[in-house]
Amino acid sequence: MSTKEKLPVRDKMRIIHDSKRPTIDDYTRTIFDDFIELHGDRGYADDYAICAGVATFQGIPVTVIGHRKGKNTEENIKANFAMAHPEGYRKALRLAKQAEKFHRPVICFVDTAGAFCGVGAEERGQGEAIARCLSDFMALRTPVISIVTGEGGSGGALALAVADRVLMLENAIYSVISPRGCASILWKDASREFEAAERLKITADDLYAFGMIEGIIPESGSLMRNVKKAIGEQLRELMNVSQIDQLLEKRYEKFRKIGIFAE
């Protein structure tokens, strides 16, 4: 699952912001069967920015979780431009725990510039909600696959990317901070976001070379067919692991190694 085509990062960023690019609703409708969206965190509210539910994939019951973007301004406003509130991440974790209880693999789709940083979100525990996702997904006793389909920004993305397999579409980006946020902090100039993106090394090719992700999904041909094939391959490998403790140990070891590079 690699690609030979290497576009400049600024071109990739333009592609992922294209309003015609598939969203979580396209993936649940095309790749999965019998998808049923579930709502609410059972504590405060439902967050439309996070889509979560149950479905079947090639006959296998699965739980699907992802950031939701819209196709136009009205839809994006409703989904808060995929910037989830804490109740969104708590909903995601609730569904992940339900998947663990019923032995369903979890498949996540990551596409957000970052978690919402408004006053209300901070008051309701945004940092705690993300931290709990990181902690509990690490110990989730069921296979987890995460696919970065567009923007993978900051903790808002990482909350749904603690997984046994992390894949990226070839034009996706994945970073500790959005390029615009990085440019605003470093140079006090958000217009330098393309320069920041180049320096951050956040493309699928960069991260695959660093060993941060397990594969790149090509976008040539049928994107949906490519994504479906990638999920099928990874799911078969993960479900062949003889014991869940072995799967967890591999997951722990994978994330322990992140950040360790040869000098």
Short mmCIF file of N, CA and C in Angstrom, two decimals, residues 101-254:
data_model
loop_
_atom_site.label_atom_id
_atom_site.label_comp_id
_atom_site.label_asym_id
_atom_site.label_seq_id
_atom_site.Cartn_x
_atom_site.Cartn_y
_atom_site.Cartn_z
N LYS A 101 -16.77 -4.99 24.37
CA LYS A 101 -17.69 -5.90 25.08
C LYS A 101 -18.23 -6.96 24.14
N PHE A 102 -18.55 -6.58 22.91
CA PHE A 102 -19.14 -7.52 21.96
C PHE A 102 -18.14 -8.05 20.93
N HIS A 103 -16.85 -7.83 21.19
CA HIS A 103 -15.77 -8.38 20.36
C HIS A 103 -15.88 -7.93 18.90
N ARG A 104 -16.18 -6.64 18.71
CA ARG A 104 -16.23 -6.07 17.37
C ARG A 104 -14.95 -5.27 17.11
N PRO A 105 -14.30 -5.45 15.98
CA PRO A 105 -13.18 -4.57 15.61
C PRO A 105 -13.66 -3.13 15.48
N VAL A 106 -12.77 -2.19 15.75
CA VAL A 106 -13.08 -0.76 15.65
C VAL A 106 -12.32 -0.19 14.46
N ILE A 107 -13.02 0.53 13.59
CA ILE A 107 -12.40 1.16 12.41
C ILE A 107 -12.67 2.66 12.49
N CYS A 108 -11.58 3.44 12.59
CA CYS A 108 -11.70 4.88 12.75
C CYS A 108 -11.27 5.61 11.48
N PHE A 109 -11.94 6.71 11.21
CA PHE A 109 -11.60 7.59 10.08
C PHE A 109 -11.26 8.97 10.64
N VAL A 110 -10.04 9.39 10.45
CA VAL A 110 -9.54 10.64 11.03
C VAL A 110 -9.51 11.74 9.97
N ASP A 111 -10.17 12.85 10.25
CA ASP A 111 -10.15 13.98 9.32
C ASP A 111 -10.56 15.24 10.08
N THR A 112 -9.62 15.87 10.76
CA THR A 112 -9.91 17.06 11.55
C THR A 112 -8.67 17.93 11.66
N ALA A 113 -8.88 19.24 11.68
CA ALA A 113 -7.76 20.15 11.92
C ALA A 113 -7.34 20.12 13.38
N GLY A 114 -8.21 19.62 14.25
CA GLY A 114 -7.93 19.54 15.67
C GLY A 114 -9.22 19.60 16.47
N ALA A 115 -9.14 19.26 17.73
CA ALA A 115 -10.31 19.34 18.60
C ALA A 115 -10.72 20.79 18.81
N PHE A 116 -12.00 21.03 19.06
CA PHE A 116 -12.49 22.38 19.28
C PHE A 116 -11.91 22.94 20.57
N CYS A 117 -11.41 24.18 20.51
CA CYS A 117 -10.73 24.76 21.68
C CYS A 117 -11.50 25.93 22.27
N GLY A 118 -12.81 25.92 22.10
CA GLY A 118 -13.64 26.98 22.67
C GLY A 118 -13.72 26.90 24.19
N VAL A 119 -14.17 27.97 24.81
CA VAL A 119 -14.26 28.03 26.27
C VAL A 119 -15.14 26.91 26.82
N GLY A 120 -16.31 26.71 26.20
CA GLY A 120 -17.23 25.67 26.68
C GLY A 120 -16.61 24.30 26.63
N ALA A 121 -15.90 24.00 25.53
CA ALA A 121 -15.26 22.69 25.40
C ALA A 121 -14.20 22.50 26.48
N GLU A 122 -13.43 23.55 26.76
CA GLU A 122 -12.41 23.44 27.80
C GLU A 122 -13.05 23.29 29.18
N GLU A 123 -14.14 23.99 29.41
CA GLU A 123 -14.83 23.87 30.69
C GLU A 123 -15.40 22.47 30.91
N ARG A 124 -15.79 21.81 29.83
CA ARG A 124 -16.36 20.47 29.95
C ARG A 124 -15.29 19.37 29.86
N GLY A 125 -14.02 19.75 29.86
CA GLY A 125 -12.95 18.76 29.98
C GLY A 125 -12.43 18.22 28.67
N GLN A 126 -12.13 19.11 27.71
CA GLN A 126 -11.63 18.65 26.43
C GLN A 126 -10.33 17.85 26.57
N GLY A 127 -9.39 18.37 27.35
CA GLY A 127 -8.12 17.68 27.53
C GLY A 127 -8.29 16.32 28.17
N GLU A 128 -9.17 16.24 29.16
CA GLU A 128 -9.41 14.96 29.84
C GLU A 128 -10.05 13.96 28.90
N ALA A 129 -10.99 14.42 28.07
CA ALA A 129 -11.68 13.52 27.14
C ALA A 129 -10.70 12.92 26.14
N ILE A 130 -9.80 13.75 25.61
CA ILE A 130 -8.81 13.25 24.66
C ILE A 130 -7.83 12.32 25.36
N ALA A 131 -7.37 12.71 26.54
CA ALA A 131 -6.43 11.87 27.28
C ALA A 131 -7.03 10.51 27.61
N ARG A 132 -8.32 10.49 27.94
CA ARG A 132 -8.98 9.22 28.24
C ARG A 132 -9.07 8.34 26.99
N CYS A 133 -9.30 8.95 25.84
CA CYS A 133 -9.29 8.18 24.58
C CYS A 133 -7.92 7.56 24.35
N LEU A 134 -6.86 8.35 24.53
CA LEU A 134 -5.50 7.84 24.33
C LEU A 134 -5.23 6.65 25.26
N SER A 135 -5.60 6.81 26.51
CA SER A 135 -5.34 5.76 27.50
C SER A 135 -6.16 4.52 27.25
N ASP A 136 -7.46 4.69 27.04
CA ASP A 136 -8.34 3.54 26.94
C ASP A 136 -8.25 2.83 25.59
N PHE A 137 -8.00 3.57 24.51
CA PHE A 137 -7.79 2.90 23.22
C PHE A 137 -6.52 2.06 23.25
N MET A 138 -5.53 2.50 24.02
CA MET A 138 -4.29 1.72 24.12
C MET A 138 -4.55 0.35 24.73
N ALA A 139 -5.52 0.28 25.62
CA ALA A 139 -5.80 -0.98 26.31
C ALA A 139 -7.05 -1.68 25.80
N LEU A 140 -7.62 -1.18 24.70
CA LEU A 140 -8.87 -1.75 24.19
C LEU A 140 -8.63 -3.18 23.70
N ARG A 141 -9.40 -4.10 24.21
CA ARG A 141 -9.18 -5.52 23.94
C ARG A 141 -9.96 -5.98 22.70
N THR A 142 -9.70 -5.30 21.61
CA THR A 142 -10.27 -5.67 20.31
C THR A 142 -9.43 -4.99 19.24
N PRO A 143 -9.34 -5.53 18.03
CA PRO A 143 -8.53 -4.91 16.99
C PRO A 143 -9.01 -3.49 16.64
N VAL A 144 -8.06 -2.59 16.41
CA VAL A 144 -8.37 -1.20 16.04
C VAL A 144 -7.58 -0.82 14.80
N ILE A 145 -8.27 -0.31 13.79
CA ILE A 145 -7.65 0.22 12.57
C ILE A 145 -8.04 1.68 12.45
N SER A 146 -7.07 2.54 12.16
CA SER A 146 -7.36 3.96 12.00
C SER A 146 -6.81 4.44 10.66
N ILE A 147 -7.63 5.18 9.91
CA ILE A 147 -7.23 5.68 8.60
C ILE A 147 -7.33 7.20 8.59
N VAL A 148 -6.22 7.87 8.32
CA VAL A 148 -6.23 9.33 8.18
C VAL A 148 -6.61 9.63 6.73
N THR A 149 -7.80 10.19 6.55
CA THR A 149 -8.34 10.38 5.21
C THR A 149 -8.13 11.78 4.66
N GLY A 150 -7.78 12.73 5.52
CA GLY A 150 -7.57 14.11 5.07
C GLY A 150 -6.62 14.81 6.01
N GLU A 151 -7.16 15.66 6.87
CA GLU A 151 -6.36 16.32 7.89
C GLU A 151 -6.25 15.43 9.13
N GLY A 152 -5.07 15.30 9.66
CA GLY A 152 -4.88 14.63 10.93
C GLY A 152 -4.20 15.60 11.86
N GLY A 153 -4.96 16.43 12.53
CA GLY A 153 -4.39 17.53 13.29
C GLY A 153 -4.43 17.36 14.79
N SER A 154 -3.27 17.38 15.42
CA SER A 154 -3.10 17.52 16.85
C SER A 154 -3.79 16.39 17.64
N GLY A 155 -4.09 16.67 18.92
CA GLY A 155 -4.70 15.66 19.78
C GLY A 155 -6.09 15.26 19.32
N GLY A 156 -6.75 16.15 18.60
CA GLY A 156 -8.07 15.82 18.08
C GLY A 156 -8.03 14.65 17.13
N ALA A 157 -6.93 14.52 16.39
CA ALA A 157 -6.75 13.38 15.48
C ALA A 157 -6.21 12.17 16.24
N LEU A 158 -5.23 12.40 17.09
CA LEU A 158 -4.59 11.29 17.80
C LEU A 158 -5.58 10.55 18.69
N ALA A 159 -6.61 11.23 19.16
CA ALA A 159 -7.62 10.58 20.01
C ALA A 159 -8.27 9.39 19.32
N LEU A 160 -8.33 9.41 17.98
CA LEU A 160 -8.91 8.30 17.22
C LEU A 160 -7.86 7.55 16.42
N ALA A 161 -6.59 7.72 16.80
CA ALA A 161 -5.51 7.09 16.02
C ALA A 161 -4.57 6.24 16.87
N VAL A 162 -4.97 5.91 18.08
CA VAL A 162 -4.23 4.91 18.85
C VAL A 162 -4.76 3.55 18.42
N ALA A 163 -4.06 2.93 17.48
CA ALA A 163 -4.60 1.76 16.81
C ALA A 163 -3.50 0.74 16.51
N ASP A 164 -3.92 -0.48 16.24
CA ASP A 164 -2.98 -1.53 15.85
C ASP A 164 -2.39 -1.24 14.48
N ARG A 165 -3.19 -0.66 13.61
CA ARG A 165 -2.74 -0.28 12.28
C ARG A 165 -3.21 1.14 11.99
N VAL A 166 -2.27 2.02 11.65
CA VAL A 166 -2.61 3.38 11.23
C VAL A 166 -2.21 3.52 9.77
N LEU A 167 -3.18 3.82 8.92
CA LEU A 167 -2.97 4.00 7.49
C LEU A 167 -3.29 5.44 7.12
N MET A 168 -2.76 5.89 6.00
CA MET A 168 -3.09 7.22 5.50
C MET A 168 -3.40 7.15 4.01
N LEU A 169 -4.37 7.95 3.57
CA LEU A 169 -4.54 8.14 2.14
C LEU A 169 -3.31 8.89 1.62
N GLU A 170 -2.98 8.70 0.37
CA GLU A 170 -1.73 9.24 -0.15
C GLU A 170 -1.65 10.75 -0.09
N ASN A 171 -2.79 11.44 -0.09
CA ASN A 171 -2.76 12.90 -0.03
C ASN A 171 -3.11 13.45 1.35
N ALA A 172 -3.18 12.60 2.35
CA ALA A 172 -3.50 13.05 3.71
C ALA A 172 -2.27 13.62 4.40
N ILE A 173 -2.50 14.37 5.47
CA ILE A 173 -1.43 14.87 6.32
C ILE A 173 -1.75 14.52 7.77
N TYR A 174 -0.70 14.41 8.59
CA TYR A 174 -0.88 13.99 9.99
C TYR A 174 0.21 14.67 10.80
N SER A 175 -0.19 15.47 11.79
CA SER A 175 0.79 16.30 12.49
C SER A 175 0.35 16.62 13.91
N VAL A 176 1.34 16.96 14.73
CA VAL A 176 1.07 17.36 16.11
C VAL A 176 0.32 18.69 16.18
N ILE A 177 0.37 19.45 15.10
CA ILE A 177 -0.32 20.74 15.03
C ILE A 177 -0.66 21.02 13.57
N SER A 178 -1.72 21.74 13.32
CA SER A 178 -2.05 22.08 11.95
C SER A 178 -1.00 23.04 11.39
N PRO A 179 -0.71 22.98 10.09
CA PRO A 179 0.26 23.91 9.50
C PRO A 179 -0.08 25.38 9.77
N ARG A 180 -1.36 25.69 9.71
CA ARG A 180 -1.77 27.09 9.96
C ARG A 180 -1.49 27.47 11.41
N GLY A 181 -1.78 26.56 12.33
CA GLY A 181 -1.49 26.83 13.74
C GLY A 181 0.00 26.97 14.00
N CYS A 182 0.78 26.13 13.34
CA CYS A 182 2.23 26.19 13.49
C CYS A 182 2.78 27.52 12.98
N ALA A 183 2.31 27.95 11.80
CA ALA A 183 2.77 29.21 11.23
C ALA A 183 2.37 30.40 12.11
N SER A 184 1.18 30.31 12.69
CA SER A 184 0.70 31.40 13.56
C SER A 184 1.56 31.53 14.80
N ILE A 185 2.01 30.38 15.35
CA ILE A 185 2.81 30.40 16.57
C ILE A 185 4.26 30.80 16.28
N LEU A 186 4.85 30.18 15.25
CA LEU A 186 6.27 30.41 14.97
C LEU A 186 6.55 31.78 14.38
N TRP A 187 5.72 32.18 13.40
CA TRP A 187 6.01 33.40 12.66
C TRP A 187 4.93 34.48 12.79
N LYS A 188 3.91 34.20 13.61
CA LYS A 188 2.79 35.15 13.75
C LYS A 188 2.17 35.49 12.41
N ASP A 189 2.18 34.49 11.51
CA ASP A 189 1.69 34.72 10.15
C ASP A 189 1.06 33.43 9.62
N ALA A 190 -0.24 33.32 9.71
CA ALA A 190 -0.94 32.11 9.29
C ALA A 190 -0.81 31.84 7.80
N SER A 191 -0.52 32.89 7.02
CA SER A 191 -0.42 32.72 5.56
C SER A 191 0.80 31.87 5.17
N ARG A 192 1.71 31.62 6.11
CA ARG A 192 2.89 30.82 5.82
C ARG A 192 2.66 29.33 6.12
N GLU A 193 1.39 28.91 6.09
CA GLU A 193 1.07 27.54 6.45
C GLU A 193 1.71 26.52 5.51
N PHE A 194 1.85 26.84 4.22
CA PHE A 194 2.48 25.89 3.30
C PHE A 194 3.96 25.70 3.64
N GLU A 195 4.61 26.78 4.02
CA GLU A 195 6.01 26.69 4.44
C GLU A 195 6.13 25.83 5.70
N ALA A 196 5.21 26.03 6.63
CA ALA A 196 5.21 25.24 7.87
C ALA A 196 4.99 23.77 7.55
N ALA A 197 4.08 23.50 6.63
CA ALA A 197 3.78 22.11 6.28
C ALA A 197 5.00 21.41 5.68
N GLU A 198 5.75 22.13 4.86
CA GLU A 198 6.96 21.56 4.26
C GLU A 198 7.97 21.19 5.34
N ARG A 199 8.12 22.05 6.32
CA ARG A 199 9.11 21.83 7.37
C ARG A 199 8.69 20.76 8.37
N LEU A 200 7.39 20.60 8.56
CA LEU A 200 6.89 19.65 9.55
C LEU A 200 7.04 18.19 9.12
N LYS A 201 7.16 17.94 7.80
CA LYS A 201 7.26 16.57 7.28
C LYS A 201 6.04 15.74 7.71
N ILE A 202 4.90 16.10 7.19
CA ILE A 202 3.64 15.53 7.68
C ILE A 202 2.87 14.75 6.63
N THR A 203 3.48 14.50 5.47
CA THR A 203 2.76 13.75 4.43
C THR A 203 2.81 12.25 4.72
N ALA A 204 2.00 11.49 4.01
CA ALA A 204 1.98 10.05 4.18
C ALA A 204 3.34 9.43 3.87
N ASP A 205 3.99 9.94 2.83
CA ASP A 205 5.32 9.43 2.47
C ASP A 205 6.33 9.67 3.59
N ASP A 206 6.30 10.88 4.16
CA ASP A 206 7.22 11.21 5.26
C ASP A 206 6.99 10.27 6.45
N LEU A 207 5.75 10.12 6.84
CA LEU A 207 5.44 9.37 8.05
C LEU A 207 5.64 7.87 7.87
N TYR A 208 5.43 7.38 6.65
CA TYR A 208 5.71 5.98 6.39
C TYR A 208 7.22 5.73 6.47
N ALA A 209 8.00 6.65 5.95
CA ALA A 209 9.46 6.52 6.01
C ALA A 209 9.96 6.57 7.45
N PHE A 210 9.29 7.35 8.30
CA PHE A 210 9.67 7.45 9.71
C PHE A 210 9.21 6.23 10.53
N GLY A 211 8.34 5.40 9.94
CA GLY A 211 7.80 4.27 10.68
C GLY A 211 6.64 4.62 11.59
N MET A 212 6.01 5.78 11.34
CA MET A 212 4.90 6.23 12.17
C MET A 212 3.57 5.62 11.76
N ILE A 213 3.47 5.18 10.51
CA ILE A 213 2.24 4.55 10.03
C ILE A 213 2.59 3.23 9.35
N GLU A 214 1.56 2.39 9.17
CA GLU A 214 1.81 1.06 8.60
C GLU A 214 1.59 0.98 7.10
N GLY A 215 0.94 1.96 6.52
CA GLY A 215 0.71 1.86 5.08
C GLY A 215 0.10 3.11 4.49
N ILE A 216 0.22 3.22 3.17
CA ILE A 216 -0.35 4.34 2.41
C ILE A 216 -1.36 3.77 1.43
N ILE A 217 -2.55 4.33 1.43
CA ILE A 217 -3.61 3.87 0.52
C ILE A 217 -3.63 4.77 -0.71
N PRO A 218 -3.40 4.20 -1.90
CA PRO A 218 -3.39 5.03 -3.11
C PRO A 218 -4.78 5.59 -3.42
N GLU A 219 -4.79 6.75 -4.04
CA GLU A 219 -6.06 7.39 -4.39
C GLU A 219 -6.37 7.29 -5.87
N SER A 220 -5.47 6.71 -6.64
CA SER A 220 -5.74 6.52 -8.07
C SER A 220 -6.75 5.40 -8.26
N GLY A 221 -7.50 5.46 -9.35
CA GLY A 221 -8.53 4.46 -9.58
C GLY A 221 -9.72 4.74 -8.67
N SER A 222 -10.28 3.69 -8.10
CA SER A 222 -11.43 3.82 -7.20
C SER A 222 -10.95 3.96 -5.77
N LEU A 223 -11.10 5.15 -5.20
CA LEU A 223 -10.66 5.38 -3.82
C LEU A 223 -11.38 4.46 -2.86
N MET A 224 -12.69 4.33 -3.01
CA MET A 224 -13.46 3.50 -2.09
C MET A 224 -13.02 2.04 -2.17
N ARG A 225 -12.74 1.57 -3.38
CA ARG A 225 -12.28 0.19 -3.54
C ARG A 225 -10.92 0.00 -2.86
N ASN A 226 -10.05 1.00 -2.99
CA ASN A 226 -8.73 0.92 -2.37
C ASN A 226 -8.82 0.91 -0.84
N VAL A 227 -9.70 1.75 -0.30
CA VAL A 227 -9.87 1.79 1.15
C VAL A 227 -10.45 0.48 1.66
N LYS A 228 -11.45 -0.03 0.95
CA LYS A 228 -12.07 -1.28 1.34
C LYS A 228 -11.07 -2.43 1.32
N LYS A 229 -10.23 -2.46 0.29
CA LYS A 229 -9.21 -3.50 0.19
C LYS A 229 -8.23 -3.41 1.35
N ALA A 230 -7.80 -2.18 1.67
CA ALA A 230 -6.84 -1.98 2.76
C ALA A 230 -7.43 -2.42 4.10
N ILE A 231 -8.68 -2.06 4.36
CA ILE A 231 -9.31 -2.48 5.61
C ILE A 231 -9.40 -4.00 5.68
N GLY A 232 -9.80 -4.62 4.58
CA GLY A 232 -9.91 -6.07 4.55
C GLY A 232 -8.59 -6.76 4.84
N GLU A 233 -7.52 -6.28 4.23
CA GLU A 233 -6.20 -6.88 4.44
C GLU A 233 -5.76 -6.75 5.89
N GLN A 234 -5.90 -5.55 6.43
CA GLN A 234 -5.46 -5.33 7.81
C GLN A 234 -6.32 -6.09 8.81
N LEU A 235 -7.61 -6.14 8.55
CA LEU A 235 -8.52 -6.82 9.46
C LEU A 235 -8.24 -8.31 9.50
N ARG A 236 -7.97 -8.89 8.36
CA ARG A 236 -7.65 -10.33 8.34
C ARG A 236 -6.38 -10.62 9.13
N GLU A 237 -5.37 -9.77 9.01
CA GLU A 237 -4.14 -9.97 9.76
C GLU A 237 -4.38 -9.85 11.26
N LEU A 238 -5.12 -8.84 11.66
CA LEU A 238 -5.34 -8.60 13.09
C LEU A 238 -6.20 -9.69 13.72
N MET A 239 -7.18 -10.18 12.98
CA MET A 239 -8.07 -11.19 13.53
C MET A 239 -7.42 -12.58 13.53
N ASN A 240 -6.26 -12.70 12.87
CA ASN A 240 -5.52 -13.96 12.91
C ASN A 240 -4.59 -14.05 14.12
N VAL A 241 -4.43 -12.93 14.85
CA VAL A 241 -3.61 -12.97 16.07
C VAL A 241 -4.30 -13.90 17.07
N SER A 242 -3.54 -14.87 17.57
CA SER A 242 -4.14 -15.95 18.36
C SER A 242 -4.74 -15.49 19.68
N GLN A 243 -4.12 -14.52 20.33
CA GLN A 243 -4.61 -14.10 21.63
C GLN A 243 -4.66 -12.58 21.70
N ILE A 244 -5.65 -12.04 22.39
CA ILE A 244 -5.80 -10.60 22.51
C ILE A 244 -4.63 -9.99 23.26
N ASP A 245 -4.05 -10.72 24.22
CA ASP A 245 -2.90 -10.20 24.96
C ASP A 245 -1.71 -9.99 24.03
N GLN A 246 -1.57 -10.86 23.05
CA GLN A 246 -0.49 -10.71 22.06
C GLN A 246 -0.72 -9.46 21.22
N LEU A 247 -1.98 -9.21 20.86
CA LEU A 247 -2.32 -8.02 20.09
C LEU A 247 -2.01 -6.75 20.89
N LEU A 248 -2.37 -6.76 22.16
CA LEU A 248 -2.12 -5.59 23.01
C LEU A 248 -0.63 -5.33 23.18
N GLU A 249 0.13 -6.40 23.34
CA GLU A 249 1.58 -6.23 23.51
C GLU A 249 2.20 -5.62 22.27
N LYS A 250 1.74 -6.06 21.10
CA LYS A 250 2.24 -5.48 19.85
C LYS A 250 1.86 -4.01 19.74
N ARG A 251 0.65 -3.66 20.19
CA ARG A 251 0.20 -2.27 20.17
C ARG A 251 1.05 -1.41 21.11
N TYR A 252 1.29 -1.93 22.33
CA TYR A 252 2.12 -1.20 23.28
C TYR A 252 3.52 -0.96 22.72
N GLU A 253 4.10 -2.03 22.16
CA GLU A 253 5.46 -1.95 21.65
C GLU A 253 5.55 -0.96 20.49
N LYS A 254 4.55 -0.94 19.65
CA LYS A 254 4.52 -0.01 18.52
C LYS A 254 4.60 1.43 18.99
#
